[in-house]
Amino acid sequence: MICTLCPRNCGAVRTDSCSGGVCGMPAGPVLARAMLHQWEEPCLVGEHGAGAVFFSGCNLRCTYCQNKSISQGGTGKPVSAARLRGIFQELVAHGAACLDLVTPTHFIPAVLEALGEKSWPVPVVWNCGGYENVFTLQQLEHKVQVYLPDLKYALPGPAGKYSAAPDYFDYAAPAILEMFRQTGPYHMENGLLKSGVLIRHLLLPGELENTRHVIDWVSGTFRPGDVLFSLMSQYTPQPGAAGNLARHVTRAEYRAAVQYMENCGIMDGYTQERTSAREEYTPDFDLSGT
């Protein structure tokens, strides 16, 4: 594969035996863990948890990533598309409320093979960083019921500083519009999200203006009832963090972000307690379930 799946467009040669590109991964899927995950939004968790499959590698490589051991450190186990399908089946059999595919885009050919042609008994969730190509997302139409993108940045400054992607918003905005085109307005049944788009945004310390611009775009683009929005406060300083990233989000910062969200009319979605910024909410990536 000469890889052009994501906006990096790095043209890396990725084969089953050769890793490459910004994601640093081979063509075949590499997994760090599969589990029933309790710490997603309530509409994805249900009674037993979201059926989370954590893929290794990432095209963003954010400096503050809490999953750095798998997103940048190479931790993971190669599996076949057939084994990936088996993992999906095992999670469903254990009561997963959805199939929560975490950072899967760079493995999209194998993921599509594993999903197959028939519908699954639970929604398939595409849990991604938002830095996506529209033509890549178009391959997922009718395969994915719920899109769970981050909208990390609306300003090029922090996007370039923290993720080396000053063009992040130029790709993320049309990508989210494509996701919405595929799913339409969100649909809930018995408190569970069955289809639609749930946009996540992590408030970073010292970056309240970026958050305001994200909220401005969401509130100005979508009508009430179109999408869900999750404002997250769980930023946790990572080893070696400097400047504002060396601290947690303050109570005042998060209160201001929530107030701005409400003032802009975004009522469909979630806010987090600041106590969510705890390291134990990050799973151990010990290859279990793979």
Tab-separated table of C-alpha atoms in Angstrom:
chain	number	residue	atom	x	y	z
A	1	MET	CA	0.000	0.000	0.000
A	2	ILE	CA	1.195	3.497	-0.915
A	3	CYS	CA	-0.696	5.220	1.851
A	4	THR	CA	-2.859	8.285	1.201
A	5	LEU	CA	-5.607	7.429	3.690
A	6	CYS	CA	-5.285	10.506	5.906
A	7	PRO	CA	-4.566	14.227	5.391
A	8	ARG	CA	-0.854	13.710	6.011
A	9	ASN	CA	-0.791	12.189	2.505
A	10	CYS	CA	2.675	10.881	3.307
A	11	GLY	CA	2.754	8.269	0.537
A	12	ALA	CA	4.457	5.775	2.853
A	13	VAL	CA	4.917	2.189	1.781
A	14	ARG	CA	2.944	0.093	4.280
A	15	THR	CA	2.744	-3.674	3.876
A	16	ASP	CA	2.052	-6.527	6.285
A	17	SER	CA	5.800	-6.709	6.981
A	18	CYS	CA	6.755	-3.054	6.530
A	19	SER	CA	5.649	-0.213	8.807
A	20	GLY	CA	5.803	3.401	7.726
A	21	GLY	CA	4.233	6.812	7.567
A	22	VAL	CA	3.316	9.211	10.328
A	23	CYS	CA	1.210	6.501	11.971
A	24	GLY	CA	4.225	4.166	11.993
A	25	MET	CA	2.093	1.112	11.316
A	26	PRO	CA	2.039	-1.767	8.817
A	27	ALA	CA	-0.915	-2.320	6.491
A	28	GLY	CA	-2.533	-4.976	8.672
A	29	PRO	CA	-4.217	-4.082	11.973
A	30	VAL	CA	-2.232	-3.818	15.189
A	31	LEU	CA	-4.242	-3.908	18.429
A	32	ALA	CA	-3.347	-2.870	21.967
A	33	ARG	CA	-6.468	-4.102	23.736
A	34	ALA	CA	-10.088	-5.159	23.275
A	35	MET	CA	-12.448	-4.747	26.209
A	36	LEU	CA	-15.825	-3.737	27.556
A	37	HIS	CA	-15.086	-0.079	28.233
A	38	GLN	CA	-17.032	1.793	30.926
A	39	TRP	CA	-15.615	5.295	30.437
A	40	GLU	CA	-17.156	6.393	27.158
A	41	GLU	CA	-20.218	8.664	27.082
A	42	PRO	CA	-23.259	7.039	28.763
A	43	CYS	CA	-25.126	6.659	25.461
A	44	LEU	CA	-22.383	4.306	24.222
A	45	VAL	CA	-21.819	2.238	27.364
A	46	GLY	CA	-25.155	0.671	28.185
A	47	GLU	CA	-25.352	-2.040	30.826
A	48	HIS	CA	-22.060	-3.821	30.156
A	49	GLY	CA	-19.847	-1.291	28.387
A	50	ALA	CA	-18.794	-0.238	24.926
A	51	GLY	CA	-16.991	-2.941	22.978
A	52	ALA	CA	-13.765	-0.976	22.591
A	53	VAL	CA	-11.027	-2.105	20.217
A	54	PHE	CA	-7.892	0.027	20.640
A	55	PHE	CA	-5.824	0.199	17.459
A	56	SER	CA	-2.151	1.147	17.629
A	57	GLY	CA	-0.672	4.103	15.782
A	58	CYS	CA	-2.113	7.540	15.026
A	59	ASN	CA	-1.725	10.230	12.376
A	60	LEU	CA	-1.759	13.130	14.874
A	61	ARG	CA	0.841	12.237	17.518
A	62	CYS	CA	-0.413	14.932	19.907
A	63	THR	CA	2.145	16.000	22.479
A	64	TYR	CA	-0.390	15.552	25.290
A	65	CYS	CA	-1.742	12.133	24.253
A	66	GLN	CA	-2.744	9.971	27.224
A	67	ASN	CA	-2.432	6.816	25.077
A	68	LYS	CA	1.090	7.615	23.885
A	69	SER	CA	2.367	4.067	24.414
A	70	ILE	CA	0.073	2.852	21.649
A	71	SER	CA	-0.401	5.992	19.543
A	72	GLN	CA	3.339	6.696	19.265
A	73	GLY	CA	5.202	3.989	21.163
A	74	GLY	CA	4.429	1.033	18.922
A	75	THR	CA	2.796	-1.112	21.616
A	76	GLY	CA	0.433	-3.608	20.034
A	77	LYS	CA	-0.123	-7.017	18.498
A	78	PRO	CA	-0.626	-7.642	14.752
A	79	VAL	CA	-3.817	-9.535	13.966
A	80	SER	CA	-5.485	-10.720	10.782
A	81	ALA	CA	-8.763	-9.358	9.469
A	82	ALA	CA	-10.323	-12.714	10.337
A	83	ARG	CA	-9.131	-12.458	13.943
A	84	LEU	CA	-10.372	-8.863	14.101
A	85	ARG	CA	-13.818	-10.053	13.065
A	86	GLY	CA	-13.626	-12.717	15.773
A	87	ILE	CA	-12.853	-10.040	18.368
A	88	PHE	CA	-15.893	-8.068	17.236
A	89	GLN	CA	-18.037	-11.175	17.634
A	90	GLU	CA	-16.649	-11.884	21.111
A	91	LEU	CA	-17.392	-8.356	22.306
A	92	VAL	CA	-20.963	-8.549	21.031
A	93	ALA	CA	-21.400	-11.954	22.704
A	94	HIS	CA	-20.262	-10.427	26.018
A	95	GLY	CA	-22.976	-7.768	25.862
A	96	ALA	CA	-21.198	-4.797	24.288
A	97	ALA	CA	-23.567	-1.904	23.635
A	98	CYS	CA	-21.609	-1.015	20.486
A	99	LEU	CA	-18.419	-1.828	18.604
A	100	ASP	CA	-16.189	1.098	19.563
A	101	LEU	CA	-13.300	1.212	17.067
A	102	VAL	CA	-10.682	3.540	18.535
A	103	THR	CA	-8.290	5.240	16.055
A	104	PRO	CA	-8.937	2.771	13.218
A	105	THR	CA	-8.549	4.910	10.079
A	106	HIS	CA	-5.059	3.798	9.044
A	107	PHE	CA	-6.308	0.181	9.004
A	108	ILE	CA	-9.499	0.853	7.076
A	109	PRO	CA	-9.088	-1.886	4.409
A	110	ALA	CA	-8.766	-4.629	7.041
A	111	VAL	CA	-11.508	-3.114	9.210
A	112	LEU	CA	-13.923	-3.123	6.274
A	113	GLU	CA	-13.038	-6.755	5.577
A	114	ALA	CA	-13.620	-7.650	9.225
A	115	LEU	CA	-16.965	-5.861	9.345
A	116	GLY	CA	-18.167	-7.744	6.273
A	117	GLU	CA	-21.325	-7.143	4.307
A	118	LYS	CA	-24.035	-7.888	6.870
A	119	SER	CA	-25.222	-5.537	9.581
A	120	TRP	CA	-24.070	-6.048	13.162
A	121	PRO	CA	-26.554	-6.355	16.039
A	122	VAL	CA	-25.052	-3.271	17.712
A	123	PRO	CA	-23.921	0.063	16.227
A	124	VAL	CA	-20.436	0.313	14.767
A	125	VAL	CA	-18.734	3.423	16.214
A	126	TRP	CA	-15.873	5.151	14.359
A	127	ASN	CA	-13.912	6.749	17.219
A	128	CYS	CA	-11.293	8.967	15.595
A	129	GLY	CA	-9.171	12.077	16.012
A	130	GLY	CA	-11.130	14.056	13.433
A	131	TYR	CA	-8.141	14.581	11.104
A	132	GLU	CA	-9.705	12.641	8.241
A	133	ASN	CA	-10.008	12.671	4.463
A	134	VAL	CA	-13.545	12.840	3.124
A	135	PHE	CA	-12.810	10.299	0.370
A	136	THR	CA	-11.600	7.824	3.007
A	137	LEU	CA	-14.741	8.305	5.101
A	138	GLN	CA	-16.894	7.691	2.041
A	139	GLN	CA	-15.731	4.077	2.079
A	140	LEU	CA	-17.518	3.655	5.421
A	141	GLU	CA	-20.998	4.616	4.263
A	142	HIS	CA	-23.575	2.043	5.428
A	143	LYS	CA	-20.838	0.299	7.475
A	144	VAL	CA	-20.671	2.790	10.376
A	145	GLN	CA	-23.736	3.900	12.302
A	146	VAL	CA	-22.127	6.274	14.823
A	147	TYR	CA	-19.248	8.661	14.246
A	148	LEU	CA	-17.338	9.759	17.340
A	149	PRO	CA	-14.805	12.323	16.093
A	150	ASP	CA	-12.667	14.654	18.120
A	151	LEU	CA	-12.792	18.279	17.081
A	152	LYS	CA	-9.548	19.182	18.777
A	153	TYR	CA	-8.829	22.550	17.201
A	154	ALA	CA	-10.522	25.331	15.305
A	155	LEU	CA	-7.389	27.529	15.370
A	156	PRO	CA	-4.176	26.729	13.462
A	157	GLY	CA	-1.885	27.911	16.277
A	158	PRO	CA	-2.545	25.196	18.862
A	159	ALA	CA	-3.105	22.624	16.090
A	160	GLY	CA	0.388	23.221	14.795
A	161	LYS	CA	1.973	23.557	18.226
A	162	TYR	CA	0.532	20.424	19.801
A	163	SER	CA	-0.190	18.112	16.840
A	164	ALA	CA	2.029	19.416	13.993
A	165	ALA	CA	-1.175	19.844	11.974
A	166	PRO	CA	-1.911	23.555	11.452
A	167	ASP	CA	-4.391	22.499	8.748
A	168	TYR	CA	-6.331	20.322	11.223
A	169	PHE	CA	-9.593	22.293	11.042
A	170	ASP	CA	-9.408	22.520	7.234
A	171	TYR	CA	-9.833	18.733	7.174
A	172	ALA	CA	-11.806	18.076	10.365
A	173	ALA	CA	-14.707	20.393	9.508
A	174	PRO	CA	-15.520	18.830	6.110
A	175	ALA	CA	-14.898	15.371	7.567
A	176	ILE	CA	-17.537	15.942	10.263
A	177	LEU	CA	-19.938	17.263	7.639
A	178	GLU	CA	-19.405	14.057	5.653
A	179	MET	CA	-20.072	11.992	8.773
A	180	PHE	CA	-23.325	13.877	9.310
A	181	ARG	CA	-24.291	13.424	5.659
A	182	GLN	CA	-23.973	9.673	6.117
A	183	THR	CA	-25.850	9.338	9.410
A	184	GLY	CA	-28.275	12.241	9.535
A	185	PRO	CA	-29.501	13.596	12.893
A	186	TYR	CA	-28.675	11.455	15.886
A	187	HIS	CA	-31.127	8.759	16.966
A	188	MET	CA	-31.402	7.369	20.501
A	189	GLU	CA	-33.292	4.323	21.778
A	190	ASN	CA	-33.651	3.632	25.499
A	191	GLY	CA	-30.798	6.005	26.253
A	192	LEU	CA	-28.398	4.435	23.751
A	193	LEU	CA	-27.083	6.140	20.630
A	194	LYS	CA	-28.044	4.047	17.611
A	195	SER	CA	-26.919	6.376	14.841
A	196	GLY	CA	-25.537	9.857	14.366
A	197	VAL	CA	-22.515	12.005	15.180
A	198	LEU	CA	-21.146	12.722	18.654
A	199	ILE	CA	-18.436	15.394	18.510
A	200	ARG	CA	-15.867	15.433	21.298
A	201	HIS	CA	-13.741	18.374	22.317
A	202	LEU	CA	-11.024	18.263	24.967
A	203	LEU	CA	-10.462	21.604	26.683
A	204	LEU	CA	-6.724	22.178	26.975
A	205	PRO	CA	-5.242	24.369	29.730
A	206	GLY	CA	-4.666	27.888	28.477
A	207	GLU	CA	-6.562	27.281	25.225
A	208	LEU	CA	-10.023	28.582	26.059
A	209	GLU	CA	-10.108	30.707	22.895
A	210	ASN	CA	-9.627	27.599	20.757
A	211	THR	CA	-12.514	25.949	22.596
A	212	ARG	CA	-14.742	28.970	21.959
A	213	HIS	CA	-14.002	28.765	18.233
A	214	VAL	CA	-14.832	25.043	18.221
A	215	ILE	CA	-18.151	25.728	19.949
A	216	ASP	CA	-18.855	28.597	17.539
A	217	TRP	CA	-18.453	26.269	14.557
A	218	VAL	CA	-20.587	23.486	16.007
A	219	SER	CA	-23.392	25.820	17.095
A	220	GLY	CA	-23.282	27.733	13.807
A	221	THR	CA	-23.224	24.626	11.626
A	222	PHE	CA	-25.759	22.305	13.216
A	223	ARG	CA	-29.298	22.768	14.485
A	224	PRO	CA	-30.548	21.411	17.813
A	225	GLY	CA	-31.177	17.701	17.405
A	226	ASP	CA	-28.568	17.269	14.662
A	227	VAL	CA	-25.479	16.185	16.613
A	228	LEU	CA	-24.362	15.528	20.169
A	229	PHE	CA	-21.456	17.462	21.667
A	230	SER	CA	-19.204	16.266	24.488
A	231	LEU	CA	-17.084	18.880	26.264
A	232	MET	CA	-14.300	17.033	28.033
A	233	SER	CA	-12.219	18.146	31.005
A	234	GLN	CA	-10.076	15.046	31.397
A	235	TYR	CA	-6.771	16.548	30.250
A	236	THR	CA	-3.981	14.998	32.319
A	237	PRO	CA	-0.387	16.363	32.185
A	238	GLN	CA	1.999	13.855	30.654
A	239	PRO	CA	5.663	13.298	31.582
A	240	GLY	CA	7.798	16.105	30.234
A	241	ALA	CA	4.872	18.486	29.713
A	242	ALA	CA	5.831	22.159	29.843
A	243	GLY	CA	4.070	25.495	29.982
A	244	ASN	CA	0.300	25.388	30.268
A	245	LEU	CA	0.285	21.654	29.468
A	246	ALA	CA	2.112	20.985	32.738
A	247	ARG	CA	-1.081	21.693	34.674
A	248	HIS	CA	-4.715	20.579	34.722
A	249	VAL	CA	-7.571	22.676	33.396
A	250	THR	CA	-8.638	25.076	36.121
A	251	ARG	CA	-12.113	25.196	37.600
A	252	ALA	CA	-12.571	28.703	36.148
A	253	GLU	CA	-11.516	27.619	32.646
A	254	TYR	CA	-13.923	24.727	32.551
A	255	ARG	CA	-16.773	26.752	34.038
A	256	ALA	CA	-16.225	29.403	31.346
A	257	ALA	CA	-16.254	26.769	28.592
A	258	VAL	CA	-19.477	25.195	29.852
A	259	GLN	CA	-21.132	28.602	30.137
A	260	TYR	CA	-20.063	29.506	26.590
A	261	MET	CA	-21.425	26.207	25.286
A	262	GLU	CA	-24.778	26.879	26.960
A	263	ASN	CA	-24.863	30.493	25.767
A	264	CYS	CA	-24.348	29.261	22.201
A	265	GLY	CA	-27.364	26.996	22.527
A	266	ILE	CA	-25.642	23.611	22.601
A	267	MET	CA	-27.823	21.572	24.912
A	268	ASP	CA	-27.603	18.102	23.333
A	269	GLY	CA	-24.629	16.308	24.794
A	270	TYR	CA	-22.357	15.975	27.776
A	271	THR	CA	-20.045	17.827	30.101
A	272	GLN	CA	-17.571	16.151	32.435
A	273	GLU	CA	-16.775	16.703	36.059
A	274	ARG	CA	-13.210	17.924	36.492
A	275	THR	CA	-12.568	14.763	38.538
A	276	SER	CA	-12.543	12.952	35.182
A	277	ALA	CA	-8.906	14.063	34.800
A	278	ARG	CA	-7.617	10.936	36.466
A	279	GLU	CA	-5.019	8.557	35.077
A	280	GLU	CA	-6.887	5.417	36.102
A	281	TYR	CA	-9.454	6.143	33.397
A	282	THR	CA	-6.808	5.245	30.805
A	283	PRO	CA	-6.836	1.464	30.217
A	284	ASP	CA	-3.805	-0.751	30.604
A	285	PHE	CA	-2.753	-1.614	27.064
A	286	ASP	CA	-1.706	-5.152	27.908
A	287	LEU	CA	-2.964	-6.802	24.681
A	288	SER	CA	-5.787	-8.526	26.562
A	289	GLY	CA	-8.743	-9.455	24.395
A	290	THR	CA	-6.680	-9.502	21.228
